[in-house]
PDB file of C-alpha atoms and ligand atoms in Angstrom:
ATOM      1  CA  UNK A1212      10.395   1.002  11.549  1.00 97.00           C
ATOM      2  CA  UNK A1213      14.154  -0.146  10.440  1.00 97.00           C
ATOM      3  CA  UNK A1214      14.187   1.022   7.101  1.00 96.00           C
ATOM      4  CA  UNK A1215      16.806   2.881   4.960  1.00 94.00           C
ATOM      5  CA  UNK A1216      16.361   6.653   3.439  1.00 94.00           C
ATOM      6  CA  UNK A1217      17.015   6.582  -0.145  1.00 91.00           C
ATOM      7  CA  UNK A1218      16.820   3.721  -0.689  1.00 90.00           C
ATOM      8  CA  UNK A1219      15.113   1.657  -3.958  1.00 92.00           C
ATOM      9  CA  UNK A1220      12.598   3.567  -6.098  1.00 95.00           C
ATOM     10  CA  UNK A1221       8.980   1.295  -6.619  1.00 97.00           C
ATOM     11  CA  UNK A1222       8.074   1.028  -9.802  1.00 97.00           C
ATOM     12  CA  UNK A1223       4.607   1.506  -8.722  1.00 98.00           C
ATOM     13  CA  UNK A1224       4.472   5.041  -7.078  1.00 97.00           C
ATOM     14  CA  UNK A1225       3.513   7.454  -9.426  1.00 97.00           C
ATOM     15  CA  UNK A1226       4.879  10.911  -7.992  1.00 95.00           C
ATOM     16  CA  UNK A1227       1.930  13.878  -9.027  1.00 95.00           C
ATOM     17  CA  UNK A1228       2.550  16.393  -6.170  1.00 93.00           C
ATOM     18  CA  UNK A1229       2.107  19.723  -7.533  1.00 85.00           C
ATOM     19  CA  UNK A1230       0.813  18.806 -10.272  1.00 84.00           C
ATOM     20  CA  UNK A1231      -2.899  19.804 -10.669  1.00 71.00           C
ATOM     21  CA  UNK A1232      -5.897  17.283 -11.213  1.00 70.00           C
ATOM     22  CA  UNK A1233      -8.376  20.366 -12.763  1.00 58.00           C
ATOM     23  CA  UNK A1234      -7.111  21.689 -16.035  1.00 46.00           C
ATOM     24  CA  UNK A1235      -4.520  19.049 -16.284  1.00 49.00           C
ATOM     25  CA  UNK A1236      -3.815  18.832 -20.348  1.00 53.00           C
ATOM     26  CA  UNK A1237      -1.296  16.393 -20.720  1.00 57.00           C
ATOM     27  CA  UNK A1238       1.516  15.522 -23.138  1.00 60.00           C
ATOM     28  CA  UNK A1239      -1.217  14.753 -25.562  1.00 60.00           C
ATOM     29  CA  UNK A1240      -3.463  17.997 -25.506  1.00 60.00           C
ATOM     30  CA  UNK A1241       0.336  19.655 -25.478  1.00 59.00           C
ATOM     31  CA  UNK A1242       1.315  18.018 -28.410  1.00 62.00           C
ATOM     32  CA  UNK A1243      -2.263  19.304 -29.876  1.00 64.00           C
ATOM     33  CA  UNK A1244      -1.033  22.571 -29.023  1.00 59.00           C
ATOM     34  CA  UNK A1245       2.274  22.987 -30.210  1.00 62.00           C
ATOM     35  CA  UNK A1246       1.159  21.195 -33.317  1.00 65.00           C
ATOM     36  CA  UNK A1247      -1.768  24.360 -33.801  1.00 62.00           C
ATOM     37  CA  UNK A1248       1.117  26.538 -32.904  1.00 60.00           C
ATOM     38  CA  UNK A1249       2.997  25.332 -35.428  1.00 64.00           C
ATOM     39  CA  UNK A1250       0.465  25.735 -38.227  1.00 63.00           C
ATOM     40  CA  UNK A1251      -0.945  28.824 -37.568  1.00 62.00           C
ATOM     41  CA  UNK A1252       2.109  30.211 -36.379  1.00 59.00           C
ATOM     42  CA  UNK A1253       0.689  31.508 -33.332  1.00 56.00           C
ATOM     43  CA  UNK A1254       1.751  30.978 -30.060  1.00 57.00           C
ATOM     44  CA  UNK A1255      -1.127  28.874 -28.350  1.00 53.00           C
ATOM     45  CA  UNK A1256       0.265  27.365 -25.906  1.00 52.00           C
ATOM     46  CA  UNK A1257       1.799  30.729 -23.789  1.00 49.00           C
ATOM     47  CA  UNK A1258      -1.623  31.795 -23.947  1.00 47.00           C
ATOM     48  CA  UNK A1259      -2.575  28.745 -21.622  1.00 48.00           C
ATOM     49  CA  UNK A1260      -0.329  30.082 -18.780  1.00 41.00           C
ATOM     50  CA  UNK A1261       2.498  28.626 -16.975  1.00 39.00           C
ATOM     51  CA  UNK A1262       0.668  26.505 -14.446  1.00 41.00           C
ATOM     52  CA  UNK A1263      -1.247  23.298 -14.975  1.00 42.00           C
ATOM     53  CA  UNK A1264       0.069  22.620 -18.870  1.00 43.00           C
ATOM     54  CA  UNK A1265       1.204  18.839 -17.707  1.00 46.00           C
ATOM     55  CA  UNK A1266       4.876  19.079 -19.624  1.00 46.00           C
ATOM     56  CA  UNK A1267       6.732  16.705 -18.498  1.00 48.00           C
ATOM     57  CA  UNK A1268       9.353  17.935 -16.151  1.00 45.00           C
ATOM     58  CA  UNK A1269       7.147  20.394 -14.336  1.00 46.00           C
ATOM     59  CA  UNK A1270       6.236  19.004 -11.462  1.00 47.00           C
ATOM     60  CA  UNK A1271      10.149  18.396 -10.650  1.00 47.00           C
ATOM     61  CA  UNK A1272      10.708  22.207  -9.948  1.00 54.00           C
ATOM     62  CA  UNK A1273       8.300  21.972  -7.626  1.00 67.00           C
ATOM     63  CA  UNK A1274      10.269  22.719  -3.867  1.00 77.00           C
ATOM     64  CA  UNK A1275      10.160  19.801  -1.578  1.00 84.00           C
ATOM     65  CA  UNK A1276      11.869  19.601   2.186  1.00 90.00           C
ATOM     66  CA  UNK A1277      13.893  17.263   3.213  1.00 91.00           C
ATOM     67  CA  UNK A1278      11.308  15.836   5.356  1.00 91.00           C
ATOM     68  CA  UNK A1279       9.195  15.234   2.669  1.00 92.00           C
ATOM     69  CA  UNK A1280      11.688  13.342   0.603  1.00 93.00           C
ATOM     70  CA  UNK A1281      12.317  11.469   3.188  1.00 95.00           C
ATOM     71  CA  UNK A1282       8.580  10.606   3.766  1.00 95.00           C
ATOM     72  CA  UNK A1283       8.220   9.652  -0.195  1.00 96.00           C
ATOM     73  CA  UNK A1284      11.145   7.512   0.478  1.00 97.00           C
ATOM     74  CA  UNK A1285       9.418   5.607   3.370  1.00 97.00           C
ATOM     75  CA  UNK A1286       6.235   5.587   0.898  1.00 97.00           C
ATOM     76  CA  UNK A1287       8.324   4.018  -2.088  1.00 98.00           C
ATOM     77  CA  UNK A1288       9.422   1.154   0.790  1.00 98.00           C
ATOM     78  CA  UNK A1289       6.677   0.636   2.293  1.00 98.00           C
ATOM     79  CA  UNK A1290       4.776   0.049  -0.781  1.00 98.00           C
ATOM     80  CA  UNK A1291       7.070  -1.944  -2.517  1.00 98.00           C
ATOM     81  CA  UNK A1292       7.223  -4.137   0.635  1.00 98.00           C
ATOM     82  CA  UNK A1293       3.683  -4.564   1.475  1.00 98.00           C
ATOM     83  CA  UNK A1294       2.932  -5.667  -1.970  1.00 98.00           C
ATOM     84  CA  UNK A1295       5.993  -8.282  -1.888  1.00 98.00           C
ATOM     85  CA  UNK A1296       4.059  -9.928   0.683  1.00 98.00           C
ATOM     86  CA  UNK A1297       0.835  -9.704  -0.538  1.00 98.00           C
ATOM     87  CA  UNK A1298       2.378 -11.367  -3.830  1.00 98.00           C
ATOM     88  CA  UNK A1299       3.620 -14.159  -1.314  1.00 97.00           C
ATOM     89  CA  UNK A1300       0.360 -14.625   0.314  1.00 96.00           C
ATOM     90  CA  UNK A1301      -2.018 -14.673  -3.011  1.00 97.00           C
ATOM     91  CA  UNK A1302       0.858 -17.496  -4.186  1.00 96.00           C
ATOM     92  CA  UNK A1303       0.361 -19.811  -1.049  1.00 92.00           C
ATOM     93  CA  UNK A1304      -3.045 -19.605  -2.027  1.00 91.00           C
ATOM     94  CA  UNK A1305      -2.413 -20.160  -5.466  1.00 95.00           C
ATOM     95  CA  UNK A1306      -3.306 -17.023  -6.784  1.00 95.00           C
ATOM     96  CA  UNK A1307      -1.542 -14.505  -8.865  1.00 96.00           C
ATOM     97  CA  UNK A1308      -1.268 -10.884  -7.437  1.00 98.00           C
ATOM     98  CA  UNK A1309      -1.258  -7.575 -10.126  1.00 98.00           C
ATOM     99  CA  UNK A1310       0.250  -5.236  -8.065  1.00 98.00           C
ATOM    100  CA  UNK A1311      -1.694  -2.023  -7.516  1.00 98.00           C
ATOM    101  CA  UNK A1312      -0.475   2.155  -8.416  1.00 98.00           C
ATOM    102  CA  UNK A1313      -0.058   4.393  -5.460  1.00 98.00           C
ATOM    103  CA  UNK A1314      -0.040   7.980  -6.776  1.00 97.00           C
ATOM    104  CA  UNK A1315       1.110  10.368  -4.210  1.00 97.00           C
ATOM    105  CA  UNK A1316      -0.954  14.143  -4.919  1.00 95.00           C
ATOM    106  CA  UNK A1317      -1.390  17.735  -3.878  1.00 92.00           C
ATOM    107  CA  UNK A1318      -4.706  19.121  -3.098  1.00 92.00           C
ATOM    108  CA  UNK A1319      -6.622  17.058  -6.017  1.00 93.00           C
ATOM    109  CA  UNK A1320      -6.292  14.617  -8.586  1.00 94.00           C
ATOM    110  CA  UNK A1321      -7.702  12.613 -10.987  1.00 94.00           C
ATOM    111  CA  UNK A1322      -8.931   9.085 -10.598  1.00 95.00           C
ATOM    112  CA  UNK A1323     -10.629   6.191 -12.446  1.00 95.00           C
ATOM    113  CA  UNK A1324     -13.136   6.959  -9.581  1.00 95.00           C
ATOM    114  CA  UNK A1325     -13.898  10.476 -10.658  1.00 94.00           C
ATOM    115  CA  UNK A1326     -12.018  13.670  -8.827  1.00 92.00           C
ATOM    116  CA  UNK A1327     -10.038  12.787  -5.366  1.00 92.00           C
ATOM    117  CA  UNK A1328      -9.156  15.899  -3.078  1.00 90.00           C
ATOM    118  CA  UNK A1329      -6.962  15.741   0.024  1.00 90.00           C
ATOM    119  CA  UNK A1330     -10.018  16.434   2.343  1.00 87.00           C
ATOM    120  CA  UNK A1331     -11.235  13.216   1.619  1.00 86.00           C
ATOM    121  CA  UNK A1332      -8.378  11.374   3.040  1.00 90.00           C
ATOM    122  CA  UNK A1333      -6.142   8.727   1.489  1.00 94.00           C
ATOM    123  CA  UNK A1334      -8.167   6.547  -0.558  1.00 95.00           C
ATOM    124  CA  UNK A1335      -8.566   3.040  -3.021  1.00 96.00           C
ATOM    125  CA  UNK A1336      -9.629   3.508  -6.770  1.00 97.00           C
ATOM    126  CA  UNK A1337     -10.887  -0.485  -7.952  1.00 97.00           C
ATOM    127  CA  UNK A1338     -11.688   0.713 -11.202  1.00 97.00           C
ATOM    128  CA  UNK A1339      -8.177   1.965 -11.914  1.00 97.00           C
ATOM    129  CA  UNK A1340      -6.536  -0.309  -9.532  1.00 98.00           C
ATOM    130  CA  UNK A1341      -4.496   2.934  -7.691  1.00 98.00           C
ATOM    131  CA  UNK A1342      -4.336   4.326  -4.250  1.00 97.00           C
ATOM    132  CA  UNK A1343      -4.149   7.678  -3.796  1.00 97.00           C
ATOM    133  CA  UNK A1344      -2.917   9.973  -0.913  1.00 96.00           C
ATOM    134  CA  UNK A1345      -1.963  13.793   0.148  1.00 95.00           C
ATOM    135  CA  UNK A1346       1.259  13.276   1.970  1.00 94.00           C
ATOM    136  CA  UNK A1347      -0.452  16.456   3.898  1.00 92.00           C
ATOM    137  CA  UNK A1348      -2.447  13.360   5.171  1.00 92.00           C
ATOM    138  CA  UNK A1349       0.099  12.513   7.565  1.00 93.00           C
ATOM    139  CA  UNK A1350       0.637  15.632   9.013  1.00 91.00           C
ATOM    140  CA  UNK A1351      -2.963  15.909   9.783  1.00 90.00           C
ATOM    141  CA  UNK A1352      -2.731  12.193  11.303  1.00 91.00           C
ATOM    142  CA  UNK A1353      -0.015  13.480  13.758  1.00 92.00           C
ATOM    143  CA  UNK A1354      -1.349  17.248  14.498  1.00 91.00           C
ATOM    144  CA  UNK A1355      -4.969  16.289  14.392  1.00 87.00           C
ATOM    145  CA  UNK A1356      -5.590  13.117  15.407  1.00 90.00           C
ATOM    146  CA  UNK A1357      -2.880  13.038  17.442  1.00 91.00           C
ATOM    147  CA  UNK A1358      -1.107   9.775  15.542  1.00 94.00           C
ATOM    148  CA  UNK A1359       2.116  10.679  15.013  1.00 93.00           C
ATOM    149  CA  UNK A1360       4.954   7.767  14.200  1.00 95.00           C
ATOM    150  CA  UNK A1361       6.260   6.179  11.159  1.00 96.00           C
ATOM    151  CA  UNK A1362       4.282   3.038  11.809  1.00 96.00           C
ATOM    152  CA  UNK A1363       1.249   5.036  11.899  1.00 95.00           C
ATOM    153  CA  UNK A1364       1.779   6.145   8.289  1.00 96.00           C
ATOM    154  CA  UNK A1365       2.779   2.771   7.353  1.00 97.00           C
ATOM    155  CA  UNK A1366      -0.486   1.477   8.415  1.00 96.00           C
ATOM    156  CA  UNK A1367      -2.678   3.845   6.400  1.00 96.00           C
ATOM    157  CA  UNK A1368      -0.863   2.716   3.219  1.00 97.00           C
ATOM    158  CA  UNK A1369      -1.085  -1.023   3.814  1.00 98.00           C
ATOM    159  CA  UNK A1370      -4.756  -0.311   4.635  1.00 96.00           C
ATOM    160  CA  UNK A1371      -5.579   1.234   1.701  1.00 97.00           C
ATOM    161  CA  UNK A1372      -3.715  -1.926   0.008  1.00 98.00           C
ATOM    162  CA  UNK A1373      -5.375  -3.728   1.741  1.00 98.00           C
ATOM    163  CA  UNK A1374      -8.404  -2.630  -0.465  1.00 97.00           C
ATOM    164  CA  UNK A1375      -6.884  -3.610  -3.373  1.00 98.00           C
ATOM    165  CA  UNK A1376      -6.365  -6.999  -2.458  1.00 98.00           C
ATOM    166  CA  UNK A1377     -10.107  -7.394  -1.844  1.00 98.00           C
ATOM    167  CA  UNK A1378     -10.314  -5.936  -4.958  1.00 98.00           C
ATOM    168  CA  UNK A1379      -7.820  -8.567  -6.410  1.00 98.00           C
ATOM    169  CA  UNK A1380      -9.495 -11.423  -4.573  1.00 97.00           C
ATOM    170  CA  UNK A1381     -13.064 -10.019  -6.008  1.00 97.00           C
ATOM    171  CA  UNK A1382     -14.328  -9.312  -2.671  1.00 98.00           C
ATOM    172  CA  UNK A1383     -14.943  -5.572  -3.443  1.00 97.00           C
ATOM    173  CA  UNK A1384     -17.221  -6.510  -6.680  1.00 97.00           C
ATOM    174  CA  UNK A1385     -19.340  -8.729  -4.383  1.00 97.00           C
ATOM    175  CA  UNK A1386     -19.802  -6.353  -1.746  1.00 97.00           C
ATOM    176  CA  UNK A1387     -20.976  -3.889  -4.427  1.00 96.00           C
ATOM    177  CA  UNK A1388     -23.620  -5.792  -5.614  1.00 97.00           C
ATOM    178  CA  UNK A1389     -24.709  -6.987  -2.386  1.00 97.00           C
ATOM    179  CA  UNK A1390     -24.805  -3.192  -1.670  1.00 96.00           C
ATOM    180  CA  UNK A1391     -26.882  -2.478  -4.681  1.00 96.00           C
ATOM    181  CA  UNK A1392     -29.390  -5.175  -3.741  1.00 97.00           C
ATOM    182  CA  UNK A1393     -29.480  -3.991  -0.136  1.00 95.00           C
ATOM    183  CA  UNK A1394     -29.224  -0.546   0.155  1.00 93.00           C
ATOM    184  CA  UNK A1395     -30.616  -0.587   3.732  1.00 94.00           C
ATOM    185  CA  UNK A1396     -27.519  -3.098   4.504  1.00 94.00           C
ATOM    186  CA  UNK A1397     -24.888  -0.682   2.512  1.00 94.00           C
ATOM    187  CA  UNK A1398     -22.987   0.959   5.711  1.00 93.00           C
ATOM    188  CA  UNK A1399     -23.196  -2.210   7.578  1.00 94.00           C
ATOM    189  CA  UNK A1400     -21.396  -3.728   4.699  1.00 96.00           C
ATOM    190  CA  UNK A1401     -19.118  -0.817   4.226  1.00 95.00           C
ATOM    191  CA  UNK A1402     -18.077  -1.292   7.340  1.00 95.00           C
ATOM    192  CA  UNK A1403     -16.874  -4.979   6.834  1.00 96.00           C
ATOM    193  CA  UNK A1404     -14.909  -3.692   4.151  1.00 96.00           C
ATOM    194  CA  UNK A1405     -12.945  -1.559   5.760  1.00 95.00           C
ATOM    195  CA  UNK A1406     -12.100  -3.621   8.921  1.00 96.00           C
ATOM    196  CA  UNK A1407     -11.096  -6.605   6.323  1.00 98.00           C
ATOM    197  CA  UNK A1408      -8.430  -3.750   4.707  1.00 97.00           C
ATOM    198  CA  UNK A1409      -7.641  -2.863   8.621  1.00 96.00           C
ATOM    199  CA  UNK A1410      -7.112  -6.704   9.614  1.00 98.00           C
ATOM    200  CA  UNK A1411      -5.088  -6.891   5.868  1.00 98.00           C
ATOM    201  CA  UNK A1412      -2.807  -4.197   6.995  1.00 98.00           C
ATOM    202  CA  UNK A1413      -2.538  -6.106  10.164  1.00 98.00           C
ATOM    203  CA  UNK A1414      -1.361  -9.367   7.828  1.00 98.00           C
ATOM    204  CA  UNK A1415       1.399  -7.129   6.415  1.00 98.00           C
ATOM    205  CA  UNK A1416       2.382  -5.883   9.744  1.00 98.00           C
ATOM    206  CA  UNK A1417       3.138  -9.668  11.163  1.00 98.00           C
ATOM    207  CA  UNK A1418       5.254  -9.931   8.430  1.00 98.00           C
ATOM    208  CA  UNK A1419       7.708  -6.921   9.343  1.00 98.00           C
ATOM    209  CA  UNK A1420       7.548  -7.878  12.798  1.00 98.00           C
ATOM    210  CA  UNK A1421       8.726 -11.710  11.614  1.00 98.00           C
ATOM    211  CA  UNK A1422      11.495 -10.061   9.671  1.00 98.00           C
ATOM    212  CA  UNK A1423      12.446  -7.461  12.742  1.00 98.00           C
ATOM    213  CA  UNK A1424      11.621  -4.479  11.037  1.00 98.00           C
ATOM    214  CA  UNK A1425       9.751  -3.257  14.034  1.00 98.00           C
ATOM    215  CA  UNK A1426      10.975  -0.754  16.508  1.00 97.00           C
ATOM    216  CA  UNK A1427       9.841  -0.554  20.182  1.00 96.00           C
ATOM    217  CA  UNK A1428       6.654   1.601  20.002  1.00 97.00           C
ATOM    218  CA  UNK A1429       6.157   0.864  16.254  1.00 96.00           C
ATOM    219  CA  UNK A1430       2.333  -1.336  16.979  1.00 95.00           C
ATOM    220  CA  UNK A1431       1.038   0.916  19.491  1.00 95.00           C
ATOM    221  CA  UNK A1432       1.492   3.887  16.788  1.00 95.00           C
ATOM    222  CA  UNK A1433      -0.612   1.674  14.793  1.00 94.00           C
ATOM    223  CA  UNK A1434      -2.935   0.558  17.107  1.00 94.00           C
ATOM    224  CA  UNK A1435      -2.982   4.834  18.008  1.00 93.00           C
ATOM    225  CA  UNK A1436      -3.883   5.882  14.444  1.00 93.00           C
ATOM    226  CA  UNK A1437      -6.633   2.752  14.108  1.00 91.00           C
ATOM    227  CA  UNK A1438      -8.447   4.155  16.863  1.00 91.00           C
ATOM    228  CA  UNK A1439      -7.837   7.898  15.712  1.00 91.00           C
ATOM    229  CA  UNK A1440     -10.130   7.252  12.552  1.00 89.00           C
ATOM    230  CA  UNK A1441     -12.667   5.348  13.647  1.00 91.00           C
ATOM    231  CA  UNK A1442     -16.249   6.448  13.088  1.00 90.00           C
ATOM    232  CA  UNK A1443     -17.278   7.090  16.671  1.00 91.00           C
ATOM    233  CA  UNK A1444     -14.307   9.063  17.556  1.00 89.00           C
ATOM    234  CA  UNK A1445     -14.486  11.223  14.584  1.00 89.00           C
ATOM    235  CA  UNK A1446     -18.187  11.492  15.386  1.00 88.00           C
ATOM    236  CA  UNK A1447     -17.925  12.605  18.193  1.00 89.00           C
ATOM    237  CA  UNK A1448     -15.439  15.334  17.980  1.00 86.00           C
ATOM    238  CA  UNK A1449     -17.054  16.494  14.764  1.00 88.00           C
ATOM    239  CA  UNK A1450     -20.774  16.544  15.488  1.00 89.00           C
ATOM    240  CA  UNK A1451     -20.397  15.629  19.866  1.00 90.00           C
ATOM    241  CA  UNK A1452     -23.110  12.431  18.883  1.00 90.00           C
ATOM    242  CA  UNK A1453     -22.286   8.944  17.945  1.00 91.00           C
ATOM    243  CA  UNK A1454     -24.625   7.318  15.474  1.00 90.00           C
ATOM    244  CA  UNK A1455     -23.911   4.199  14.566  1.00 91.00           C
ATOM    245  CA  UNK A1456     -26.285   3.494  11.483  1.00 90.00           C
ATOM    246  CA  UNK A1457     -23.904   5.890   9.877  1.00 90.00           C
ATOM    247  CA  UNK A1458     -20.589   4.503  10.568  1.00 91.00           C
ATOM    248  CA  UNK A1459     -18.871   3.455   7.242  1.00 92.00           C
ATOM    249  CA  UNK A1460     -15.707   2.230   8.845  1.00 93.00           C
ATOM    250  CA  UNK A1461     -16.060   0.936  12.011  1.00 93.00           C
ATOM    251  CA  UNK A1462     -15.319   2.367  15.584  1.00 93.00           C
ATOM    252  CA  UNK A1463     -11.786   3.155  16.835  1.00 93.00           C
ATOM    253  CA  UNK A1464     -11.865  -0.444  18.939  1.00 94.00           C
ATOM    254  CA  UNK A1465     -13.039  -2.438  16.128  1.00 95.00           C
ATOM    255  CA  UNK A1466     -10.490  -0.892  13.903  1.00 95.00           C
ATOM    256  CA  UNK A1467      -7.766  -1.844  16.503  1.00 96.00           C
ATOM    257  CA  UNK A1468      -9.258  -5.108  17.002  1.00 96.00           C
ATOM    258  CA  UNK A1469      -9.175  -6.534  13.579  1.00 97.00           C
ATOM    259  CA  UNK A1470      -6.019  -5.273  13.057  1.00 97.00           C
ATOM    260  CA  UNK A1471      -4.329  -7.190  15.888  1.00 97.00           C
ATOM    261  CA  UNK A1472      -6.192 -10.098  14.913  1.00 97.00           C
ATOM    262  CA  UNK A1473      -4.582  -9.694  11.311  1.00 97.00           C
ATOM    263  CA  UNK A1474      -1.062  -8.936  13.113  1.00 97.00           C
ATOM    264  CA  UNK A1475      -1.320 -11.845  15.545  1.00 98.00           C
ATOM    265  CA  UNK A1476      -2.028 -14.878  12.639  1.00 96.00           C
ATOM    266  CA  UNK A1477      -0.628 -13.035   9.758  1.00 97.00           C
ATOM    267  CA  UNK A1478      -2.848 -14.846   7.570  1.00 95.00           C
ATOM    268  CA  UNK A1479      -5.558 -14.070   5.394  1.00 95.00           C
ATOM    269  CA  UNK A1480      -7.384 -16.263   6.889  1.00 95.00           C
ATOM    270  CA  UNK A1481      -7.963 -14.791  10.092  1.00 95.00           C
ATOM    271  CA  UNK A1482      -9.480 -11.328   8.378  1.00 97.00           C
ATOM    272  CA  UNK A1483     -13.468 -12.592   7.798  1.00 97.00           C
ATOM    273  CA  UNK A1484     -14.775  -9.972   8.814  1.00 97.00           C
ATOM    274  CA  UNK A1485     -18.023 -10.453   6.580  1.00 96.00           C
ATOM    275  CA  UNK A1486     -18.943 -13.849   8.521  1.00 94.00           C
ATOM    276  CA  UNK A1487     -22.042 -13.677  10.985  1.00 84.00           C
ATOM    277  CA  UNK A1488     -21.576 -12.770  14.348  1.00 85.00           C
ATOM    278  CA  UNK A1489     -18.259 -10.222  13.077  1.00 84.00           C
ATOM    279  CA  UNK A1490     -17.104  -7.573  13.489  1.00 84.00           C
TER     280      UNK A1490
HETATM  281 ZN1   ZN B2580     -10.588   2.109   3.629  1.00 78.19          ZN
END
């Protein structure tokens, strides 16, 4: 992807590597603390340890490479650009568009939706409105499933936005309670879901290609990571069966497929994945 190292800082990336999401305390159990401390003139807060005591600051002496600062710059721009179109988009439709967190972790965190861990996978909070991801994620995509590329990465993100505009556009709450009212149809819906937020990052990705952000192998990385993670493949190499009934996300060439489809029209439009006869 063309796209410049060091470039502008979003707003919306809230940077929590290192620190942890168990015993986190924060500034206001700190305060709590040093205020205790300060009243019973007792030291309380050496007594909690070093590690995990949320002061502000912390997490910054934390050692990053160069390679990872320059993947949490390509994070902060591809973020920040995804959700510039999206704003676009939701306004041609005459809609507003809140834009959503992405908070970039180590090993676990907290969310709205209860505890994340890395092992899970990148993933979309609606309750809090945040995405969350291990940047150990991408390694993983290029060592294990063998989806390596900048492009790849950039399509995990705007999937995972892509969640949060169906959460913006109310989609998500109706798929919940169609969920609740048919639990036998809950994977079969959960799999609509997540080829909508595959076809949605395939919306975003006609835009960069309009604007000539793409470089020459740039879709097929993509298209390469959208088939690493779909259910059969992972199936397969995790268990040697494919079962269907239990897919939650779709197969590697539905995956790919409604994320051309969202590439080739750019338009929301073209991303029903929830009418009959789809996926
Ligand atoms: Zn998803």
């Amino acid at each position: 992807m063309r796209w410049t190292p060091g470039g502008k800082r979003s707003a919306n990336l809230e940077d929590r590597r290192g620190v942890s999401g168990g015993a986190k305390l924060g500034l206001g159990g700190t305060l709590i603390l040093l205020a205790l401390s300060l009243v019973f003139g007792r030291d309380f807060l050496s007594q909690l340890g070093g590690e995990g005591v949320g002061l502000p600051g912390a997490q910054a002496e934390r050692a990053s490479s160069p390679e990872e600062d320059r993947l949490v710059d390509f994070v902060h721009f591809v973020l920040d650009d995804a959700q510039v179109v999206w704003a676009q988009e939701l306004r041609r439709k005459g809609q507003t568009y809140p834009e959503a967190k992405l908070v970039v972790f180590t090993d676990s965190v907290r969310s709205g939706c209860g505890f994340g861990e890395a092992a899970m996978g990148p993933f979309y909070c609606p309750a809090d409105q945040k995405a969350y991801i291990d940047l150990g994620f991408y390694r993983e995509l290029k060592a294990r499933f063998g989806a390596p590329g900048d492009f790849a990465q950039a399509y995990v993100l705007a999937h995972e936005i892509g969640h949060h505009v169906q959460t913006v556009l109310g989609i998500e709450r109706r798929v919940r309670q169609q969920q609740r009212a048919r639990p036998g149809e809950e994977n079969a819906l959960s799999v609509r879901m997540e080829l909508q937020a595959d076809c949605f990052a395939g919306v975003w990705a006609h835009s960069t290609a309009k604007r000539d952000l793409l470089e020459s192998g740039d879709v097929e990385e993509a298209l390469m990571a959208a088939s690493a993670i779909g259910d059969d493949r992972l199936q397969k190499s995790a268990t040697g069966k494919v079962n269907p009934e239990t897919w939650t996300h779709g197969s590697s060439a539905q995956r790919v497929a409604w994320f051309k489809r969202g590439m080739k029209g750019g338009r929301i439009e073209d991303c029903d994945t929830f009418a009959a006869g789809a996926p």
